[in-house]
């Protein structure tokens, strides 16, 4: 079950929000005390009250939220759930039935009818035996027949639409909790109850993920199964106390349990907590259960209790996701970055998507304060959506290009105040593609730097000048690094103590990626290309032809400069245009500038063409041998894509080239690495 639509009204700090979750991972950001965790608690509450898996789930959840007391279970403490007791609280959840679940639900129809008959009887059954006796009685059989008639149309409509709705309404005047369609609630509950105790469709991970240290009792059987079931939602704090129990029970109760645990630890240590490995799980010399961890650099071994609180929290979170969340399940995860280094946070979202969300089709709704997790959303836009909770009445979707929204979100997160404390410096590049390519090829160099894209050459040069001016007045802290394209225009800006500049020696970073050997190999990958290029020679011939189509625009720029017309501004886009298209565009641009036109004596087109032809002859010889350096690499890859050489996006194709260059460590990758390490003064 994946949550697709959520509507909350009058629940704690949330006045009224409505949102659609379109992708596997939804990340909600916002300042403290605005209501991020409240959204997770609303989902958790509606599920617990309407579709409980255990008898205690509803009561325990309400108790933990402060809405009821074990001493007065029928009384609702409205102040724990709302700021406005004169208005009802409503929480509406709409779930999609995922692939495979439809058949399971069809197979559980008889169980669903039994449950509907029991709830419709008005009798409270204290144990399963009483319920079974009732169903076998004459009265129970009549109740089952009635239930079968009632659900017939609704049941198949639910399956046809592949959606289940859980609608909770809390009326504070009479302390009543009202449900929507009872059949929906029962289907959700029965589907989850059909899983073994070690598996769950739904689990809540609160921010407090404190694992107890020292010797822990390990129990198996019924008592452990009950605790396991309650740990998913109604008492989520139990799941963290149960980490050692989960590890040892897996080893004891599963055939390949030890190998499975070792695989899961290795996965975490290889990709997130690098420099660690799992020792031999067992019993130590004192007879105590032991989970040793080894530091690979120092080769020192210590108990898992010796890890930092952030490391332990991360291990237990992902180990529990791996071991307890079933396929098509969903998790609510509050502040996964808690006590973690920012460098680890940046890999956290990628790790979850690659290892759990995609393979097991697990949906996650995550609340976070981390700017690294925020940045990770934009790296995986195909699987992630970012939401900004601005206040209790506005939850806005944030897209990569919503610059105003992103800046506001980052400001509210306090980024400007903490960046110099968390990073070695800030690296600025021209565009989002540049940022993605640097991370794909040189993550080991840039992972300790805060990286931002500034949206163009003009913005970068302006920011450099502003920073260097402030630097002279001792008004900036930290180090700032700027990487920008050549664009055929050499900058006159220079390095200063705190502001370092790298202008690429080629037109743009994509020019380094024009590796015909790698491109030829990638066209043989059916996941990337449907048009295989037969040889490297053929690839170079085809790509060079595409690049040389830019020569007209390049020579037109030179002619424009020679006529001293630069003050007009060369702002027209000449992408994919020949000289016969460029000339009329230029003429139209300068027609309104009377003084300049008069200087041309009405012969602009003729003069421009003559100069252009001379430039074309001069530049043509250069481009024939140096086209890989001189052409606009960004435009080249866009046009290669239009030629149908690859069907994935240009960015994905460029990242694949960068990854292969990194793997092969070819000369262009080495050249880039040398430039970047010199800029950052990092050791190669």
XYZ file of C-alpha atoms in Angstrom:
684
model
C 0.000 0.000 0.000
C 1.358 3.389 -0.973
C -0.157 6.626 0.274
C -1.117 8.820 -2.684
C -3.308 11.551 -1.185
C -3.341 13.074 2.279
C -5.680 15.672 3.736
C -5.390 16.964 7.304
C -7.613 19.531 8.981
C -7.308 20.902 12.512
C -4.725 18.472 13.861
C -2.250 19.984 16.307
C -0.306 22.758 14.474
C -1.764 21.806 11.077
C -4.737 23.972 10.152
C -5.467 22.556 6.714
C -3.202 20.899 4.161
C -3.833 18.647 1.183
C -1.076 16.918 -0.747
C -0.455 14.210 -3.356
C 2.543 11.901 -3.018
C 3.475 10.973 -6.580
C 6.842 9.267 -6.107
C 8.445 6.624 -3.925
C 10.175 9.123 -1.645
C 8.664 12.376 -0.365
C 10.879 14.665 1.718
C 9.266 17.367 3.849
C 11.473 20.219 5.025
C 10.765 23.297 7.091
C 11.866 25.122 10.251
C 11.443 23.753 13.758
C 7.967 23.543 15.324
C 6.127 24.211 12.061
C 4.436 20.773 11.956
C 6.607 18.347 9.951
C 6.440 15.575 12.561
C 2.732 16.335 13.028
C 2.108 15.211 9.449
C 3.704 11.832 10.187
C 1.749 11.501 13.416
C -1.528 12.245 11.607
C -0.872 9.412 9.141
C 0.155 7.109 11.968
C -2.927 7.968 14.047
C -5.461 7.408 11.253
C -3.911 4.082 10.342
C -3.780 2.910 13.987
C -7.393 3.851 14.778
C -9.008 2.676 11.533
C -6.879 -0.284 10.436
C -5.062 -1.656 13.490
C -2.987 -4.774 13.095
C -3.140 -5.693 16.776
C -5.762 -5.225 19.484
C -3.561 -2.715 21.283
C -2.438 -0.605 18.321
C -5.221 1.991 18.548
C -5.049 2.404 22.312
C -1.253 2.491 22.520
C -0.987 5.037 19.724
C -3.563 7.341 21.317
C -1.798 6.996 24.688
C 1.616 7.850 23.227
C 0.142 10.915 21.499
C -1.328 12.014 24.839
C -4.880 11.800 23.480
C -6.078 9.214 26.008
C -5.009 7.701 29.315
C -4.952 4.036 30.350
C -7.009 5.137 33.361
C -9.714 6.766 31.198
C -9.539 5.074 27.768
C -12.934 6.378 26.618
C -12.050 10.031 27.201
C -10.254 12.034 24.506
C -7.947 14.819 25.675
C -8.669 17.264 22.898
C -5.782 19.607 23.754
C -3.331 16.869 22.737
C -4.805 16.713 19.229
C -5.962 20.210 18.294
C -5.679 23.923 19.004
C -9.327 24.481 18.103
C -11.677 22.185 20.009
C -14.762 23.807 18.460
C -13.936 22.229 15.120
C -13.571 18.539 14.294
C -10.258 16.999 13.276
C -10.250 15.102 9.966
C -7.476 12.960 8.511
C -8.093 11.442 5.080
C -5.682 8.915 3.576
C -5.997 7.502 0.075
C -3.789 4.466 -0.659
C -2.995 2.809 -3.963
C -3.202 -0.985 -4.058
C 0.178 -2.020 -5.468
C 0.906 -4.831 -7.932
C 0.396 -8.233 -6.337
C -1.770 -6.913 -3.504
C -4.956 -7.134 -5.565
C -4.666 -10.930 -5.827
C -3.941 -11.203 -2.102
C -7.052 -9.193 -1.257
C -9.206 -11.324 -3.578
C -7.885 -14.432 -1.814
C -8.793 -12.951 1.575
C -12.412 -12.203 0.739
C -13.748 -14.866 3.132
C -11.650 -13.449 5.987
C -12.839 -9.931 5.162
C -16.482 -11.084 5.276
C -15.846 -12.701 8.678
C -14.314 -9.472 9.999
C -17.211 -7.392 8.662
C -19.712 -9.769 10.266
C -17.928 -9.529 13.618
C -17.714 -5.728 13.618
C -21.339 -5.455 12.475
C -22.588 -7.673 15.318
C -22.004 -4.998 17.935
C -20.472 -7.622 20.243
C -17.028 -7.147 21.794
C -15.061 -10.408 21.625
C -12.334 -10.786 24.233
C -10.489 -13.564 22.369
C -10.398 -15.339 18.963
C -12.236 -18.414 20.283
C -15.314 -16.365 21.165
C -15.251 -14.765 17.721
C -14.965 -18.161 16.013
C -17.866 -19.603 18.058
C -20.026 -16.649 17.068
C -19.230 -17.052 13.363
C -20.122 -20.749 13.534
C -23.456 -20.045 15.237
C -26.746 -19.496 13.384
C -26.599 -15.801 14.234
C -23.049 -15.614 12.923
C -23.940 -17.344 9.648
C -26.730 -14.826 9.073
C -24.291 -12.004 9.833
C -21.831 -13.414 7.279
C -24.551 -13.675 4.612
C -25.552 -10.085 5.305
C -21.931 -8.943 5.138
C -21.449 -10.771 1.816
C -24.410 -8.900 0.324
C -23.230 -5.564 1.677
C -19.685 -5.764 0.361
C -20.340 -7.384 -3.011
C -20.318 -4.214 -5.128
C -18.010 -2.165 -2.895
C -15.429 -4.946 -2.677
C -14.998 -5.273 -6.440
C -15.128 -1.496 -6.949
C -12.200 -1.152 -4.559
C -10.264 -3.788 -6.501
C -11.209 -2.204 -9.820
C -10.089 1.278 -8.739
C -7.083 -0.161 -6.882
C -7.550 2.333 -4.063
C -8.343 2.152 -0.345
C -9.381 5.156 1.726
C -8.985 5.567 5.487
C -11.022 8.553 6.663
C -10.891 9.521 10.339
C -13.023 12.227 11.948
C -12.661 13.207 15.607
C -15.601 15.065 17.130
C -14.556 16.829 20.335
C -18.080 17.670 21.485
C -18.886 14.042 22.245
C -15.356 12.487 22.148
C -16.324 10.331 19.173
C -13.989 8.944 16.545
C -15.857 8.319 13.311
C -14.766 6.146 10.424
C -15.486 6.303 6.721
C -16.179 3.114 4.767
C -15.596 0.240 7.210
C -14.807 -2.168 4.372
C -11.742 -0.098 3.399
C -10.462 -0.242 6.980
C -10.919 -4.003 7.210
C -9.205 -4.697 3.869
C -6.121 -2.708 4.937
C -6.043 -4.385 8.336
C -6.537 -7.930 6.983
C -3.862 -7.419 4.299
C -1.324 -6.432 6.959
C -2.418 -9.210 9.335
C -1.738 -11.728 6.570
C 1.988 -11.050 6.921
C 4.227 -12.961 9.376
C 5.054 -11.101 12.621
C 8.527 -10.300 11.298
C 7.083 -8.275 8.388
C 5.007 -5.101 8.164
C 3.344 -2.980 5.492
C 3.580 0.135 7.654
C 6.174 1.356 10.137
C 6.915 4.630 11.920
C 10.502 5.600 12.775
C 10.473 8.485 15.277
C 13.367 10.924 15.651
C 14.512 9.443 18.954
C 16.425 6.379 17.797
C 18.362 5.588 20.973
C 19.633 2.029 21.116
C 20.198 0.703 24.651
C 23.765 -0.244 25.428
C 25.088 -3.201 27.356
C 23.710 -6.702 27.688
C 20.171 -7.150 26.375
C 17.773 -10.038 26.911
C 17.029 -11.914 23.707
C 13.726 -13.755 23.533
C 12.086 -15.861 20.835
C 8.556 -17.084 20.252
C 5.201 -15.509 21.140
C 6.477 -12.789 23.499
C 8.926 -11.576 20.874
C 6.270 -11.674 18.121
C 3.929 -9.462 20.174
C 6.677 -6.907 20.817
C 7.631 -7.009 17.145
C 4.067 -6.233 16.052
C 3.670 -3.371 18.524
C 7.026 -1.876 17.485
C 5.879 -1.052 13.956
C 3.460 1.732 14.881
C 1.811 1.735 18.286
C 5.082 1.632 20.264
C 7.762 2.565 17.718
C 10.385 3.186 20.402
C 10.476 -0.602 20.918
C 11.978 -1.206 17.495
C 15.219 0.531 18.459
C 15.564 -1.352 21.734
C 15.117 -4.542 19.738
C 18.121 -4.224 17.413
C 20.197 -6.932 19.104
C 17.095 -9.096 19.407
C 16.475 -8.697 15.656
C 20.063 -9.672 14.841
C 20.217 -12.755 17.047
C 16.696 -13.965 16.290
C 17.516 -13.749 12.570
C 20.643 -15.837 13.071
C 18.792 -18.443 15.140
C 15.473 -18.665 13.286
C 16.480 -18.329 9.619
C 18.418 -20.898 7.621
C 20.805 -18.332 6.115
C 20.277 -15.815 8.900
C 23.929 -15.152 9.695
C 24.812 -14.595 6.028
C 21.816 -12.292 5.642
C 22.834 -10.141 8.624
C 26.423 -9.970 7.371
C 25.219 -8.894 3.905
C 23.091 -6.120 5.399
C 25.920 -4.800 7.572
C 28.335 -4.912 4.618
C 25.861 -2.965 2.489
C 25.676 -0.213 5.120
C 29.429 -0.121 5.747
C 30.340 -0.138 2.043
C 28.091 2.753 1.076
C 27.378 4.850 4.168
C 29.591 4.205 7.214
C 32.770 3.646 5.269
C 35.835 2.351 7.077
C 33.900 -0.132 9.218
C 33.235 -3.855 8.959
C 31.343 -6.436 10.988
C 33.252 -8.876 13.167
C 32.175 -12.362 14.236
C 28.764 -12.194 15.928
C 28.479 -14.555 18.877
C 29.199 -14.825 22.594
C 32.247 -13.126 24.143
C 34.589 -14.452 26.839
C 32.216 -13.240 29.555
C 29.331 -15.201 28.093
C 27.595 -12.035 26.849
C 26.063 -11.604 23.403
C 28.570 -9.794 21.213
C 28.254 -7.768 17.985
C 31.826 -6.587 17.257
C 32.653 -3.793 14.800
C 36.133 -3.369 13.299
C 37.710 -0.076 12.175
C 39.419 -1.035 8.890
C 42.070 1.681 9.097
C 43.272 1.057 12.656
C 42.104 -2.591 12.739
C 40.744 -1.933 16.229
C 37.689 -4.020 17.165
C 34.997 -2.806 19.562
C 31.405 -3.619 20.508
C 28.546 -2.091 18.531
C 27.761 -0.035 21.667
C 31.006 1.844 20.998
C 29.677 3.412 17.806
C 28.457 6.996 17.915
C 24.746 7.567 18.506
C 24.358 8.695 14.886
C 26.061 5.557 13.539
C 23.991 3.275 15.757
C 20.811 5.092 14.736
C 21.641 4.687 11.074
C 22.509 0.988 11.389
C 19.384 0.096 13.313
C 17.155 2.124 10.982
C 18.383 0.496 7.782
C 18.738 -2.959 9.290
C 15.129 -2.795 10.491
C 13.954 -1.534 7.091
C 15.777 -4.428 5.424
C 14.480 -7.079 7.810
C 10.956 -5.938 8.668
C 9.403 -3.844 5.864
C 7.649 -6.000 3.290
C 7.474 -5.377 -0.431
C 5.075 -2.531 -1.323
C 5.310 -1.284 2.271
C 5.698 2.279 3.494
C 7.707 3.958 6.237
C 7.420 7.288 8.035
C 10.933 8.468 8.895
C 11.538 11.485 11.124
C 14.920 13.252 10.986
C 17.125 10.454 9.571
C 20.102 12.850 9.763
C 20.009 12.908 13.573
C 23.576 12.935 15.042
C 25.105 12.207 11.618
C 27.988 13.940 9.863
C 26.793 16.026 6.862
C 29.013 14.020 4.502
C 27.133 10.856 5.545
C 23.764 12.607 5.165
C 24.411 13.332 1.513
C 24.718 9.629 0.703
C 21.833 8.580 2.944
C 18.956 9.253 0.529
C 20.754 7.662 -2.428
C 21.457 4.588 -0.319
C 17.838 4.178 0.767
C 16.540 4.501 -2.801
C 19.057 2.113 -4.376
C 19.044 -0.573 -1.685
C 15.456 -0.556 -0.375
C 12.947 1.761 -2.060
C 13.499 0.548 -5.631
C 14.204 -3.166 -5.021
C 11.281 -3.628 -2.586
C 9.005 -0.825 -3.859
C 8.997 0.784 -0.406
C 7.432 4.235 -0.080
C 8.980 6.693 2.375
C 7.724 9.986 3.759
C 10.693 11.703 5.399
C 10.841 14.833 7.553
C 14.237 16.509 7.647
C 16.245 19.608 8.536
C 19.239 18.489 6.464
C 20.333 20.568 3.470
C 22.304 17.518 2.248
C 19.137 15.433 2.109
C 17.403 18.345 0.377
C 20.162 18.387 -2.261
C 19.860 14.600 -2.598
C 16.220 14.964 -3.642
C 17.265 16.929 -6.728
C 19.854 14.287 -7.599
C 17.096 11.660 -7.727
C 14.112 13.584 -9.063
C 12.841 10.488 -10.850
C 12.150 8.911 -7.441
C 11.857 11.887 -5.062
C 9.642 14.901 -4.431
C 10.524 17.764 -2.101
C 7.859 19.555 -0.058
C 8.334 22.736 1.944
C 6.046 23.142 4.949
C 5.946 26.920 5.349
C 3.196 26.990 7.980
C 0.219 24.978 9.202
C -1.800 25.856 6.125
C 0.753 25.634 3.306
C 2.682 22.570 2.187
C 4.258 23.465 -1.174
C 5.974 21.200 -3.680
C 9.463 22.451 -4.528
C 10.995 21.878 -7.940
C 14.648 22.290 -8.898
C 13.983 25.540 -10.745
C 11.787 27.111 -8.062
C 14.733 29.263 -7.017
C 12.768 31.584 -4.745
C 11.226 28.684 -2.865
C 14.559 26.889 -2.529
C 16.349 29.991 -1.255
C 13.602 30.587 1.282
C 13.704 26.980 2.413
C 17.489 27.038 2.821
C 17.306 30.321 4.724
C 14.748 28.889 7.115
C 17.022 25.883 7.596
C 19.807 28.233 8.695
C 22.207 27.201 5.927
C 24.030 30.505 5.663
C 25.008 30.423 9.339
C 26.284 26.841 9.474
C 27.955 26.233 6.110
C 31.405 27.437 7.150
C 31.274 25.149 10.205
C 30.244 22.011 8.331
C 32.337 22.234 5.154
C 35.863 23.004 4.032
C 34.433 25.616 1.717
C 31.712 26.387 -0.804
C 32.056 25.458 -4.478
C 29.969 27.311 -7.054
C 29.395 26.154 -10.630
C 27.366 27.569 -13.490
C 24.538 25.079 -13.744
C 22.889 22.013 -12.245
C 24.424 19.689 -14.874
C 27.929 20.855 -13.943
C 27.212 20.061 -10.311
C 25.905 16.578 -11.152
C 28.917 15.798 -13.358
C 31.445 16.874 -10.734
C 29.762 14.646 -8.167
C 29.640 11.706 -10.572
C 33.331 11.961 -11.454
C 35.030 13.489 -8.429
C 32.892 12.808 -5.382
C 35.959 11.992 -3.280
C 37.298 15.526 -3.910
C 34.083 17.517 -3.536
C 32.199 15.567 -0.845
C 33.563 17.836 1.920
C 32.474 21.001 0.147
C 29.076 22.660 -0.060
C 28.209 22.765 -3.760
C 25.781 25.151 -5.434
C 24.841 26.048 -8.999
C 24.410 29.742 -9.733
C 22.659 29.606 -13.090
C 25.062 31.144 -15.580
C 28.372 32.879 -16.239
C 27.071 36.398 -15.529
C 25.877 35.413 -12.063
C 29.183 33.773 -11.211
C 31.375 36.737 -12.199
C 29.096 39.121 -10.325
C 29.242 36.968 -7.161
C 33.045 36.737 -7.361
C 33.353 40.515 -7.491
C 30.928 40.932 -4.569
C 32.769 38.397 -2.409
C 36.187 39.839 -3.151
C 34.942 43.325 -2.310
C 33.591 42.039 1.024
C 36.802 40.104 1.595
C 38.789 43.333 1.528
C 36.535 44.621 4.297
C 36.971 41.379 6.305
C 33.236 40.684 5.979
C 33.363 37.048 4.813
C 34.349 33.794 6.498
C 35.471 30.560 4.923
C 36.737 29.648 1.462
C 34.828 30.098 -1.796
C 35.669 28.355 -5.063
C 34.236 29.134 -8.496
C 34.373 26.831 -11.517
C 33.016 28.224 -14.760
C 33.157 27.698 -18.502
C 35.552 29.266 -20.975
C 32.788 30.154 -23.469
C 35.500 31.596 -25.722
C 35.744 34.599 -23.357
C 38.689 34.789 -20.987
C 37.864 36.346 -17.623
C 39.984 39.115 -16.165
C 39.124 38.131 -12.581
C 41.959 36.946 -10.340
C 42.286 34.733 -7.268
C 42.304 36.204 -3.790
C 43.025 34.617 -0.413
C 39.453 33.456 0.215
C 38.029 33.424 -3.318
C 39.586 31.014 -5.827
C 38.723 30.854 -9.522
C 38.993 28.107 -12.134
C 38.014 28.972 -15.690
C 38.076 25.775 -17.712
C 40.602 25.549 -20.571
C 37.863 24.191 -22.875
C 34.512 25.701 -23.836
C 32.691 23.932 -20.964
C 33.036 20.822 -18.808
C 31.134 18.697 -21.363
C 34.018 19.140 -23.811
C 36.097 16.863 -21.596
C 33.422 14.193 -22.094
C 33.761 13.980 -25.893
C 35.435 10.585 -25.705
C 34.478 8.673 -28.847
C 35.747 5.350 -27.454
C 33.441 5.558 -24.448
C 30.520 6.927 -26.479
C 30.880 4.024 -28.921
C 30.823 1.530 -26.035
C 27.751 3.179 -24.477
C 25.755 2.923 -27.708
C 26.013 -0.850 -27.283
C 24.196 -0.614 -23.940
C 20.510 -1.284 -24.668
C 19.506 0.664 -21.549
C 21.020 3.833 -23.010
C 20.959 3.591 -26.798
C 18.877 1.995 -29.518
C 21.264 3.031 -32.318
C 24.557 1.183 -32.043
C 27.577 2.941 -33.559
C 29.729 0.387 -35.361
C 33.188 1.825 -34.651
C 35.098 4.602 -32.919
C 35.938 6.081 -36.333
C 32.238 6.244 -37.230
C 31.433 7.828 -33.862
C 34.072 10.528 -34.273
C 32.902 11.270 -37.823
C 29.247 11.620 -36.790
C 29.915 13.665 -33.657
C 32.384 15.959 -35.434
C 29.764 16.680 -38.097
C 27.247 17.648 -35.395
C 29.852 19.869 -33.703
C 30.828 21.671 -36.916
C 27.224 22.788 -37.325
C 28.056 25.307 -34.568
C 30.722 26.994 -36.697
C 28.270 29.448 -38.279
C 27.206 30.835 -34.924
C 30.805 31.004 -33.645
C 31.977 32.958 -36.704
C 28.927 35.216 -36.535
C 29.965 36.195 -33.012
C 33.475 37.061 -34.207
C 32.105 39.157 -37.066
C 29.770 40.935 -34.693
C 32.723 41.789 -32.456
C 34.859 43.058 -35.345
C 32.120 45.503 -36.360
C 32.308 46.975 -32.823
C 28.654 46.168 -32.231
C 29.125 44.479 -28.853
C 27.419 47.323 -27.039
C 24.172 46.203 -28.642
C 24.397 42.929 -26.760
C 24.593 39.526 -28.376
C 21.554 38.153 -26.552
C 19.717 36.287 -29.298
C 19.888 32.510 -29.044
C 21.619 31.048 -32.101
C 21.278 27.419 -31.085
C 20.935 25.155 -34.122
C 20.719 28.123 -36.544
C 22.695 28.629 -39.761
C 24.026 31.947 -41.006
C 20.982 32.553 -43.217
C 18.809 32.491 -40.088
C 21.242 34.431 -37.919
C 21.552 37.506 -40.173
C 17.836 38.486 -40.140
C 17.718 38.036 -36.368
C 20.673 40.347 -35.909
C 19.273 42.905 -38.336
C 15.995 42.982 -36.432
C 17.845 43.483 -33.146
C 19.795 46.523 -34.342
C 17.159 48.201 -36.502
C 16.046 50.301 -33.520
C 19.557 51.523 -32.797
C 19.653 54.271 -35.404
C 23.116 55.621 -34.725
C 24.827 52.281 -35.235
C 22.856 51.495 -38.360
C 23.851 54.838 -39.855
C 27.505 53.980 -39.354
C 26.923 50.931 -41.542
C 25.543 53.095 -44.342
C 22.615 50.736 -44.774
C 24.931 47.885 -45.781
C 24.886 45.811 -42.587
C 24.000 42.534 -44.281
C 26.664 42.896 -46.955
C 29.410 43.993 -44.549
C 28.520 41.328 -42.031
C 28.561 38.595 -44.682
C 31.997 39.604 -45.960
C 33.531 39.596 -42.510
C 31.727 36.346 -41.658
C 33.162 34.615 -44.761
C 36.703 35.647 -43.809
C 36.212 34.396 -40.252
C 34.700 31.158 -41.500
C 37.825 30.446 -43.598
C 40.152 31.244 -40.687
C 38.190 29.422 -38.001
C 37.327 26.466 -40.214
C 40.937 25.286 -40.203
C 41.140 25.567 -36.404
C 37.851 23.786 -35.823
C 38.828 20.930 -38.139
C 41.545 19.850 -35.702
C 40.398 21.393 -32.386
C 36.623 20.981 -32.583
C 36.501 18.975 -29.347
C 37.946 21.961 -27.478
C 36.223 24.834 -29.322
C 32.626 23.673 -29.779
C 29.880 24.278 -27.210
C 29.907 20.909 -25.425
C 26.521 21.420 -23.737
C 24.878 22.158 -27.075
C 26.739 19.255 -28.707
C 25.253 16.704 -26.306
C 21.790 18.200 -26.746
C 22.137 17.777 -30.517
C 23.561 14.248 -30.191
C 20.401 13.456 -28.230
C 18.235 14.951 -31.004
C 20.039 12.725 -33.498
C 18.657 9.750 -31.549
C 22.058 8.284 -30.688
C 20.841 7.747 -27.111
C 17.328 7.818 -25.663
C 18.061 8.670 -22.008
C 18.325 12.338 -21.030
C 21.536 14.211 -21.974
C 22.415 14.514 -18.275
C 22.124 10.755 -17.674
C 24.251 10.066 -20.779
C 26.917 12.569 -19.689
C 27.026 11.069 -16.186
C 27.512 7.587 -17.666
C 30.459 8.896 -19.707
C 31.934 10.553 -16.608
C 31.599 7.344 -14.590
C 33.374 5.317 -17.295
C 36.109 7.950 -17.539
C 36.566 7.691 -13.772
C 36.678 3.889 -13.924
C 39.200 3.917 -16.771
C 41.084 6.967 -15.400
C 41.682 8.267 -18.919
C 43.705 11.373 -19.745
C 40.770 13.800 -19.786
C 39.588 12.590 -16.384
C 43.156 12.952 -15.075
C 43.314 16.480 -16.484
C 40.074 17.489 -14.762
C 41.211 15.943 -11.495
C 44.467 17.873 -11.678
C 42.588 21.150 -12.253
C 40.160 20.580 -9.369
C 42.749 19.405 -6.843
C 44.935 22.400 -7.686
C 41.967 24.763 -7.239
C 41.022 23.303 -3.852
C 44.632 22.713 -2.833
C 43.708 19.076 -2.180
C 46.188 16.203 -2.312
C 45.914 14.212 -5.534
